[in-house]
Coordinates of C-alpha atoms in Angstrom, one line a residue:
M264 CA -2.9 20.7 40.3
I265 CA 0.2 22.9 40.3
D266 CA -0.3 26.1 42.3
D267 CA -4.1 25.9 41.4
R268 CA -3.1 26.2 37.7
P269 CA -4.7 24.3 34.8
V270 CA -2.2 22.1 33.0
L271 CA -3.1 20.9 29.5
D272 CA -1.5 18.3 27.3
D273 CA -2.5 19.4 23.9
H274 CA -1.9 16.1 22.0
L275 CA -1.8 12.5 23.3
H276 CA -3.3 9.2 22.4
L277 CA -5.1 6.6 24.6
D278 CA -5.6 3.0 23.6
P279 CA -9.1 2.0 24.8
D280 CA -8.3 -1.7 24.6
H281 CA -4.7 -2.8 24.5
H282 CA -2.4 -0.8 26.7
R283 CA -2.4 1.7 29.6
G284 CA -5.4 3.7 28.7
I285 CA -6.9 5.3 31.8
D286 CA -3.8 4.3 33.9
A287 CA -1.9 6.9 31.8
V288 CA -4.5 9.5 32.6
R289 CA -4.1 8.7 36.3
D290 CA -0.3 9.2 36.0
F291 CA -0.9 12.6 34.3
A292 CA -3.3 13.7 37.0
R293 CA -1.2 12.4 39.9
V294 CA 1.7 14.8 39.0
G295 CA -0.6 17.8 38.5
G296 CA -2.1 17.5 35.0
T297 CA -5.7 18.7 34.7
H298 CA -6.8 18.8 31.0
L299 CA -6.2 16.6 28.0
L300 CA -6.8 16.8 24.3
V301 CA -7.0 13.1 23.2
V302 CA -6.5 12.4 19.6
N303 CA -7.9 9.2 18.1
K304 CA -5.2 6.7 17.3
P305 CA -4.6 5.8 13.7
S306 CA -7.6 3.8 12.5
W307 CA -5.6 0.7 11.6
H308 CA -4.1 0.6 15.1
L309 CA -7.6 0.0 16.4
G310 CA -8.2 -2.8 13.8
V311 CA -10.2 -0.7 11.4
E312 CA -9.2 -1.0 7.7
A313 CA -11.6 1.6 6.3
E314 CA -13.4 1.1 3.0
T315 CA -15.8 4.0 3.4
G316 CA -16.0 7.2 5.5
E317 CA -18.5 5.5 7.8
D318 CA -16.0 2.9 8.7
F319 CA -14.1 5.5 10.7
R320 CA -17.0 6.0 13.0
E321 CA -16.0 3.0 15.1
V322 CA -12.6 4.7 15.8
F323 CA -14.3 8.0 16.7
E324 CA -16.8 6.4 19.0
R325 CA -14.2 4.4 20.9
T326 CA -12.1 7.6 21.3
I327 CA -15.1 9.5 22.7
E328 CA -15.8 6.8 25.2
I329 CA -12.3 6.8 26.6
V330 CA -12.3 10.6 26.7
D331 CA -15.4 10.4 28.9
E332 CA -13.6 8.0 31.2
A333 CA -10.5 10.3 31.2
S334 CA -12.6 13.3 32.3
S335 CA -13.7 11.4 35.4
E336 CA -10.1 11.1 36.5
L337 CA -9.2 14.8 36.0
E338 CA -9.7 17.9 38.1
G339 CA -10.4 19.6 34.8
R340 CA -11.6 17.6 31.8
A341 CA -10.6 16.0 28.5
W342 CA -11.8 16.6 25.0
P343 CA -11.6 14.5 21.8
V344 CA -9.8 15.6 18.7
L345 CA -11.0 13.4 15.7
G346 CA -9.7 12.9 12.2
V347 CA -7.8 10.7 9.8
H348 CA -4.0 10.1 10.3
P349 CA -2.2 11.3 7.2
G350 CA 0.0 8.2 7.2
L351 CA -3.1 6.3 6.1
V352 CA -2.4 7.5 2.6
S353 CA 0.7 5.3 2.4
R354 CA -1.0 2.3 3.9
L355 CA -3.8 2.6 1.3
V356 CA -1.6 3.2 -1.7
D357 CA 1.4 1.0 -0.9
E358 CA -0.3 -1.9 0.9
R359 CA -3.9 -1.9 -0.2
G360 CA -3.6 -1.0 -3.9
F361 CA -5.5 2.3 -3.8
A362 CA -4.8 4.9 -6.4
P363 CA -3.9 8.3 -4.8
D364 CA -7.2 9.9 -5.8
E365 CA -9.1 6.9 -4.3
A366 CA -7.1 7.3 -1.1
R367 CA -7.8 11.0 -1.1
D368 CA -11.6 10.4 -1.5
L369 CA -11.7 7.9 1.4
M370 CA -9.7 10.0 3.7
Q371 CA -11.8 13.1 2.9
A372 CA -14.9 11.0 3.7
G373 CA -13.4 10.1 7.1
I374 CA -12.8 13.8 7.8
D375 CA -16.4 14.5 6.8
V376 CA -17.6 12.0 9.4
A377 CA -15.2 13.5 12.1
A378 CA -16.7 16.9 11.4
E379 CA -20.1 15.6 12.3
Y380 CA -18.9 15.0 15.8
V381 CA -17.5 18.5 16.1
E382 CA -20.8 19.9 14.8
S383 CA -22.8 17.9 17.4
G384 CA -20.5 19.0 20.2
D385 CA -19.1 15.5 20.8
A386 CA -15.6 16.5 19.7
L387 CA -13.6 19.7 20.0
A388 CA -11.4 19.8 16.9
L389 CA -10.3 18.0 13.8
K390 CA -7.0 16.2 13.0
S391 CA -5.5 16.0 9.5
G392 CA -2.1 16.7 7.9
R393 CA 0.3 15.2 5.4
P394 CA 3.1 12.7 5.5
H395 CA 6.2 13.8 7.4
Y396 CA 8.3 11.6 5.1
E397 CA 9.0 11.6 1.3
V398 CA 6.2 10.5 -0.9
D399 CA 5.4 10.7 -4.7
D400 CA 4.1 13.9 -6.0
D401 CA 0.6 12.5 -6.6
V402 CA 0.4 11.2 -3.0
W403 CA 1.6 14.6 -1.7
A404 CA -1.1 16.3 -3.8
A405 CA -3.8 13.9 -2.5
S406 CA -2.6 14.5 1.1
N407 CA -2.8 18.3 0.7
A408 CA -6.3 17.9 -0.7
V409 CA -7.4 16.0 2.4
M410 CA -5.9 18.7 4.6
R411 CA -7.7 21.4 2.7
R412 CA -11.0 19.5 3.3
A413 CA -10.3 19.7 7.0
F414 CA -9.7 23.4 6.7
E415 CA -13.1 23.8 5.0
H416 CA -14.7 22.1 7.9
G417 CA -12.7 24.2 10.3
A418 CA -14.0 27.3 8.7
D419 CA -17.6 26.1 8.6
L420 CA -17.6 24.8 12.2
E421 CA -15.3 27.5 13.6
C422 CA -13.1 24.8 15.1
A423 CA -9.3 24.2 15.2
V424 CA -7.5 21.7 13.0
Q425 CA -4.5 19.8 14.4
L426 CA -1.9 18.9 11.8
H427 CA 0.5 16.0 11.7
A428 CA 3.1 17.1 9.2
E429 CA 6.8 17.4 8.3
A430 CA 9.2 19.2 10.7
S431 CA 9.4 22.8 9.8
E432 CA 9.8 26.3 11.3
D433 CA 7.8 27.9 8.4
M434 CA 4.4 26.7 7.4
T435 CA 3.0 30.0 6.3
E436 CA 1.8 28.5 3.0
V437 CA -0.4 26.0 4.9
A438 CA -1.7 28.7 7.1
E439 CA -2.6 30.7 4.0
W440 CA -4.5 27.6 2.7
A441 CA -6.6 27.7 5.9
E442 CA -7.3 31.4 5.5
D443 CA -8.3 30.8 1.9
A444 CA -10.9 28.4 3.2
G445 CA -12.1 31.0 5.6
M446 CA -10.4 29.6 8.7
P447 CA -8.2 31.8 10.9
A448 CA -4.5 30.7 10.7
H449 CA -4.1 30.7 14.5
R450 CA -6.7 27.8 14.7
V451 CA -4.3 25.6 12.7
V452 CA -2.2 23.8 15.2
K453 CA 1.1 22.1 14.2
H454 CA 1.4 19.0 16.4
Y455 CA 5.0 17.9 17.3
A456 CA 6.3 21.4 16.8
G457 CA 9.6 23.0 17.8
G458 CA 9.7 26.1 19.8
R459 CA 9.7 28.4 16.8
L460 CA 7.1 28.3 14.0
E461 CA 5.7 30.8 11.5
G462 CA 2.1 30.3 10.3
P463 CA 0.2 27.9 12.5
T464 CA 0.1 27.8 16.3
P465 CA 2.9 25.4 17.5
S466 CA 2.0 22.6 19.8
V467 CA 5.5 22.2 21.2
M468 CA 7.0 18.8 22.2
S469 CA 7.8 19.1 25.8
D470 CA 11.5 18.8 25.9
K471 CA 13.3 21.5 27.7
E472 CA 15.2 23.0 24.8
R473 CA 12.0 23.4 22.6
L474 CA 10.0 24.8 25.5
E475 CA 12.7 27.3 26.5
T476 CA 12.7 28.6 22.9
A477 CA 8.9 28.9 22.9
A478 CA 8.9 30.6 26.3
E479 CA 11.5 33.2 25.3
R480 CA 9.9 33.8 22.0
G481 CA 6.7 35.0 23.7
E482 CA 4.3 33.9 20.9
P483 CA 1.2 31.7 21.5
F484 CA 2.1 28.1 21.9
L485 CA 0.7 24.9 23.5
M486 CA 2.5 21.9 25.1
E487 CA 2.2 18.3 24.3
T488 CA 3.7 14.8 24.7
D489 CA 2.3 12.9 21.7
Y490 CA 2.1 9.9 24.1
I491 CA 1.1 7.1 21.8
D492 CA 0.0 4.4 24.4
D493 CA 1.4 1.6 22.2
P494 CA 2.3 -1.7 23.9
D495 CA 4.8 -2.4 21.1
R496 CA 6.6 0.9 21.6
P497 CA 6.3 1.6 25.4
G498 CA 9.1 4.2 25.4
A499 CA 8.2 6.0 22.3
V500 CA 7.8 9.8 22.3
L501 CA 7.1 11.3 25.8
G502 CA 5.3 9.8 28.8
P503 CA 2.1 11.2 30.2
K504 CA 3.8 12.7 33.2
T505 CA 6.0 15.0 31.1
V506 CA 3.8 18.1 30.6
P507 CA 3.1 18.6 34.3
R508 CA 6.8 18.1 35.1
R509 CA 7.8 20.6 32.5
V510 CA 5.3 23.1 33.8
R511 CA 7.0 22.9 37.2
W512 CA 10.4 23.3 35.5
L513 CA 9.2 26.4 33.6
L514 CA 7.8 27.9 36.8
E515 CA 11.0 27.2 38.7
N516 CA 12.9 29.0 35.9
G517 CA 10.7 32.1 36.0
H518 CA 8.5 31.4 33.0
D519 CA 5.2 32.1 34.7
E520 CA 3.9 34.1 31.7
A521 CA 4.8 31.3 29.3
V522 CA 2.8 28.8 31.4
E523 CA -0.2 31.1 31.5
L524 CA 0.1 31.5 27.7
A525 CA 0.3 27.8 27.0
H526 CA -2.3 26.6 29.4
V527 CA -4.9 29.4 29.6
E528 CA -4.6 32.0 26.9
T529 CA -3.7 29.9 23.8
P530 CA -6.2 27.2 24.5
M531 CA -8.9 29.9 24.7
D532 CA -7.8 31.6 21.5
V533 CA -7.3 28.4 19.5
Y534 CA -10.0 26.1 20.8
G535 CA -12.4 28.4 22.6
I536 CA -11.9 26.4 25.9
D537 CA -11.6 28.0 29.3
T538 CA -9.2 25.8 31.2
E539 CA -9.6 27.9 34.4
A540 CA -13.5 27.8 34.4
T541 CA -13.6 24.1 33.7
L542 CA -11.2 23.6 36.5
E543 CA -13.3 25.6 38.9
L544 CA -16.5 23.7 37.9
D545 CA -14.9 20.3 38.6
R546 CA -13.4 21.1 42.0

């Protein structure tokens, strides 16, 4: 721990079979990390080429298993975030010959299965989104429809939805879609965000410039690495030690309130998790 504080990485991946897995969690804990939100890897990275919504269940089960292992290594705990990576739409349409509406239906079915795990208490939140790269209009429409399905579940289950989407400082339209579905906008989390964002809650990539912007802005935010645990891209994105190290840097630079906001207040408001209480229970 860092000064008895909870330290949460809001978005990272763990490969249960092929790369560092639990060793990455140990690295995180060794430098003061206490809590993790572990997002399932893209289905095809785990060897699943889904044909039906039920085919995603293998991905979700493996993620839940490694999250249970991760919790045993932490002074706090880890939670699973489950869903369908929005990049799957391109794999389905461009490589597997799906029509955009067929891809939409399959991905929505995967979201439906992920929602079952949230409803049962086995997962904390959902993941969805849309491509962060240029796609045809019909693929864009299909992706937005998948995201809206996730918002419908977020409203029904009163859970958060993490989004993988294009870089932007203004996603008020997307937040309004969530509200139209009955879901509070602050429970929409923009993963890989900068320090400034209108609409959803930003999950800020933990480089110093973005974090300084978020800290000075004073609005709710989270911190993440998007560690991908990929043996073919070992240096991609940020390593698992980054969030604890950046927390120390923020504290050294007088941003105590920002650390409290990112690791205690915002997790409670967005996910309903008490990082302080879970830390105390596991001491």
